[in-house]
Amino acid sequence: MAQVPRNVIFIGETGSGKSSVINLIIGHDHAAVTPDAQPCTSAFASYEVSFEGRKYRLWDTPGLNKPSGLGRFLRRRSSTVESLKRFLQERHRHGEVNLLVLCVRGSRATSAMSKAYKSFCHATRRIAPLVIAVTYLERAQPTMDAWWQENERRFGDLGLVFEGHACLTCLSPHHRRRASQEEIRVLISAEYRPRAAWSIASERDYLNDLRGSCVVC
Ligand SMILES: Nc1nc2c(ncn2[C@@H]2O[C@H](COP(=O)(O)OP(=O)(O)OP(=O)(O)O)[C@@H](O)[C@H]2O)c(=O)[nH]1
Ligand SMILES: [Mg+2]
């Protein structure tokens, strides 16, 4: 019998490294990445990969734009937020939200991340585990994970709670790339302890939660 893939959805700001993390997991450059800070991924796309005898469907999503005072950016921002909401609702309808990964740049784990959390993660935590992937940590010392040890408490104080984390660099070539691949693969393959809410959150509850949590994005 064909194995049902685990659906893993990556969200985060433009340039946070969502597509790069997907390529890191796969081990090849499948998802398009831009070499500059311009928005790159403009449509939802999925990539299938298998490792350690298990199948995954990795969902790449358009970036949530950085805050900007310019009207055209704000318009794009709100339409991205709306389409991501619709996308998550649709995936949930098909039973395809098995894990949500919030991607953030190590140097930019700021209020924008807090907003993404309130907009999408808080509600989604009711139906699936939520984890965080921190990118751009190639220079972290003495280890990439030291970043987490330094910042975990701050997130807790802000009410940002994650079931797991991975501290990464997606740079290629880089001597920390192999360790990063291992780290992110462990993160997406882990068996997370079911929370009571996951089984009881109905579709309508989730849709209402998403609606309610997206007033300000
Ligand atoms: N130095 C460094 N660069 C990275 C890392 N991860 C991603 N990048 C670079 O950051 C830029 C943006 O990466 P993307 O993977 O396209 O980011 P994204 O979140 O998919 O962006 P959008 O598709 O626009 O939402 C690219 O130039 C990547 O090469 C990292 O860990 N370290
Ligand atoms: Mg992208």
mmCIF file with all atom_site columns, N, CA and C in Angstrom, residues 2-8 47-50 54-59 95-98:
data_model
loop_
_atom_site.group_PDB
_atom_site.id
_atom_site.type_symbol
_atom_site.label_atom_id
_atom_site.label_alt_id
_atom_site.label_comp_id
_atom_site.label_asym_id
_atom_site.label_entity_id
_atom_site.label_seq_id
_atom_site.pdbx_PDB_ins_code
_atom_site.Cartn_x
_atom_site.Cartn_y
_atom_site.Cartn_z
_atom_site.occupancy
_atom_site.B_iso_or_equiv
_atom_site.pdbx_formal_charge
_atom_site.auth_seq_id
_atom_site.auth_comp_id
_atom_site.auth_asym_id
_atom_site.auth_atom_id
_atom_site.pdbx_PDB_model_num
ATOM 1  N N  . ALA A 1 2  ? 0.487  2.264  -0.831 1.00 0.00 ? 2  ALA A N  1
ATOM 2  C CA . ALA A 1 2  ? 1.299  3.485  -0.902 1.00 0.00 ? 2  ALA A CA 1
ATOM 3  C C  . ALA A 1 2  ? 1.288  4.194  0.444  1.00 0.00 ? 2  ALA A C  1
ATOM 4  N N  . GLN A 1 3  ? 2.444  4.689  0.834  1.00 0.00 ? 3  GLN A N  1
ATOM 5  C CA . GLN A 1 3  ? 2.557  5.364  2.129  1.00 0.00 ? 3  GLN A CA 1
ATOM 6  C C  . GLN A 1 3  ? 2.002  6.779  2.031  1.00 0.00 ? 3  GLN A C  1
ATOM 7  N N  . VAL A 1 4  ? 1.218  7.162  3.040  1.00 0.00 ? 4  VAL A N  1
ATOM 8  C CA . VAL A 1 4  ? 0.691  8.532  3.047  1.00 0.00 ? 4  VAL A CA 1
ATOM 9  C C  . VAL A 1 4  ? 1.805  9.462  3.518  1.00 0.00 ? 4  VAL A C  1
ATOM 10 N N  . PRO A 1 5  ? 2.090  10.541 2.750  1.00 0.00 ? 5  PRO A N  1
ATOM 11 C CA . PRO A 1 5  ? 3.176  11.418 3.180  1.00 0.00 ? 5  PRO A CA 1
ATOM 12 C C  . PRO A 1 5  ? 2.787  12.272 4.377  1.00 0.00 ? 5  PRO A C  1
ATOM 13 N N  . ARG A 1 6  ? 3.772  12.656 5.145  1.00 0.00 ? 6  ARG A N  1
ATOM 14 C CA . ARG A 1 6  ? 3.534  13.639 6.214  1.00 0.00 ? 6  ARG A CA 1
ATOM 15 C C  . ARG A 1 6  ? 3.631  15.013 5.565  1.00 0.00 ? 6  ARG A C  1
ATOM 16 N N  . ASN A 1 7  ? 2.582  15.802 5.718  1.00 0.00 ? 7  ASN A N  1
ATOM 17 C CA . ASN A 1 7  ? 2.554  17.136 5.105  1.00 0.00 ? 7  ASN A CA 1
ATOM 18 C C  . ASN A 1 7  ? 3.190  18.149 6.047  1.00 0.00 ? 7  ASN A C  1
ATOM 19 N N  . VAL A 1 8  ? 4.240  18.776 5.551  1.00 0.00 ? 8  VAL A N  1
ATOM 20 C CA . VAL A 1 8  ? 4.980  19.744 6.359  1.00 0.00 ? 8  VAL A CA 1
ATOM 21 C C  . VAL A 1 8  ? 4.900  21.100 5.667  1.00 0.00 ? 8  VAL A C  1
ATOM 22 N N  . TYR A 1 47 ? 6.795  19.653 -2.631 1.00 0.00 ? 47 TYR A N  1
ATOM 23 C CA . TYR A 1 47 ? 7.928  18.838 -3.061 1.00 0.00 ? 47 TYR A CA 1
ATOM 24 C C  . TYR A 1 47 ? 7.900  17.561 -2.235 1.00 0.00 ? 47 TYR A C  1
ATOM 25 N N  . GLU A 1 48 ? 8.007  16.420 -2.914 1.00 0.00 ? 48 GLU A N  1
ATOM 26 C CA . GLU A 1 48 ? 7.998  15.153 -2.171 1.00 0.00 ? 48 GLU A CA 1
ATOM 27 C C  . GLU A 1 48 ? 9.410  14.650 -1.970 1.00 0.00 ? 48 GLU A C  1
ATOM 28 N N  . VAL A 1 49 ? 9.659  14.138 -0.808 1.00 0.00 ? 49 VAL A N  1
ATOM 29 C CA . VAL A 1 49 ? 10.980 13.601 -0.496 1.00 0.00 ? 49 VAL A CA 1
ATOM 30 C C  . VAL A 1 49 ? 10.794 12.429 0.461  1.00 0.00 ? 49 VAL A C  1
ATOM 31 N N  . SER A 1 50 ? 11.681 11.450 0.356  1.00 0.00 ? 50 SER A N  1
ATOM 32 C CA . SER A 1 50 ? 11.652 10.322 1.294  1.00 0.00 ? 50 SER A CA 1
ATOM 33 C C  . SER A 1 50 ? 13.017 10.191 1.929  1.00 0.00 ? 50 SER A C  1
ATOM 34 N N  . ARG A 1 54 ? 10.538 7.021  5.175  1.00 0.00 ? 54 ARG A N  1
ATOM 35 C CA . ARG A 1 54 ? 9.276  7.742  5.341  1.00 0.00 ? 54 ARG A CA 1
ATOM 36 C C  . ARG A 1 54 ? 9.146  8.832  4.280  1.00 0.00 ? 54 ARG A C  1
ATOM 37 N N  . LYS A 1 55 ? 7.882  9.079  3.875  1.00 0.00 ? 55 LYS A N  1
ATOM 38 C CA . LYS A 1 55 ? 7.623  10.040 2.809  1.00 0.00 ? 55 LYS A CA 1
ATOM 39 C C  . LYS A 1 55 ? 7.140  11.373 3.387  1.00 0.00 ? 55 LYS A C  1
ATOM 40 N N  . TYR A 1 56 ? 7.589  12.471 2.789  1.00 0.00 ? 56 TYR A N  1
ATOM 41 C CA . TYR A 1 56 ? 7.182  13.805 3.241  1.00 0.00 ? 56 TYR A CA 1
ATOM 42 C C  . TYR A 1 56 ? 6.725  14.624 2.045  1.00 0.00 ? 56 TYR A C  1
ATOM 43 N N  . ARG A 1 57 ? 5.713  15.426 2.257  1.00 0.00 ? 57 ARG A N  1
ATOM 44 C CA . ARG A 1 57 ? 5.344  16.430 1.255  1.00 0.00 ? 57 ARG A CA 1
ATOM 45 C C  . ARG A 1 57 ? 5.635  17.790 1.887  1.00 0.00 ? 57 ARG A C  1
ATOM 46 N N  . LEU A 1 58 ? 6.603  18.501 1.297  1.00 0.00 ? 58 LEU A N  1
ATOM 47 C CA . LEU A 1 58 ? 7.048  19.781 1.849  1.00 0.00 ? 58 LEU A CA 1
ATOM 48 C C  . LEU A 1 58 ? 6.363  20.904 1.090  1.00 0.00 ? 58 LEU A C  1
ATOM 49 N N  . TRP A 1 59 ? 5.652  21.748 1.809  1.00 0.00 ? 59 TRP A N  1
ATOM 50 C CA . TRP A 1 59 ? 4.886  22.823 1.170  1.00 0.00 ? 59 TRP A CA 1
ATOM 51 C C  . TRP A 1 59 ? 5.622  24.151 1.323  1.00 0.00 ? 59 TRP A C  1
ATOM 52 N N  . GLY A 1 95 ? -7.092 17.266 5.506  1.00 0.00 ? 95 GLY A N  1
ATOM 53 C CA . GLY A 1 95 ? -6.293 16.548 6.512  1.00 0.00 ? 95 GLY A CA 1
ATOM 54 C C  . GLY A 1 95 ? -4.806 16.612 6.218  1.00 0.00 ? 95 GLY A C  1
ATOM 55 N N  . GLU A 1 96 ? -4.370 17.730 5.655  1.00 0.00 ? 96 GLU A N  1
ATOM 56 C CA . GLU A 1 96 ? -2.980 17.829 5.207  1.00 0.00 ? 96 GLU A CA 1
ATOM 57 C C  . GLU A 1 96 ? -2.160 18.867 5.975  1.00 0.00 ? 96 GLU A C  1
ATOM 58 N N  . VAL A 1 97 ? -2.487 19.060 7.231  1.00 0.00 ? 97 VAL A N  1
ATOM 59 C CA . VAL A 1 97 ? -1.599 19.891 8.052  1.00 0.00 ? 97 VAL A CA 1
ATOM 60 C C  . VAL A 1 97 ? -1.058 18.962 9.143  1.00 0.00 ? 97 VAL A C  1
ATOM 61 N N  . ASN A 1 98 ? 0.082  18.378 8.874  1.00 0.00 ? 98 ASN A N  1
ATOM 62 C CA . ASN A 1 98 ? 0.657  17.449 9.851  1.00 0.00 ? 98 ASN A CA 1
ATOM 63 C C  . ASN A 1 98 ? 1.746  18.097 10.699 1.00 0.00 ? 98 ASN A C  1
#
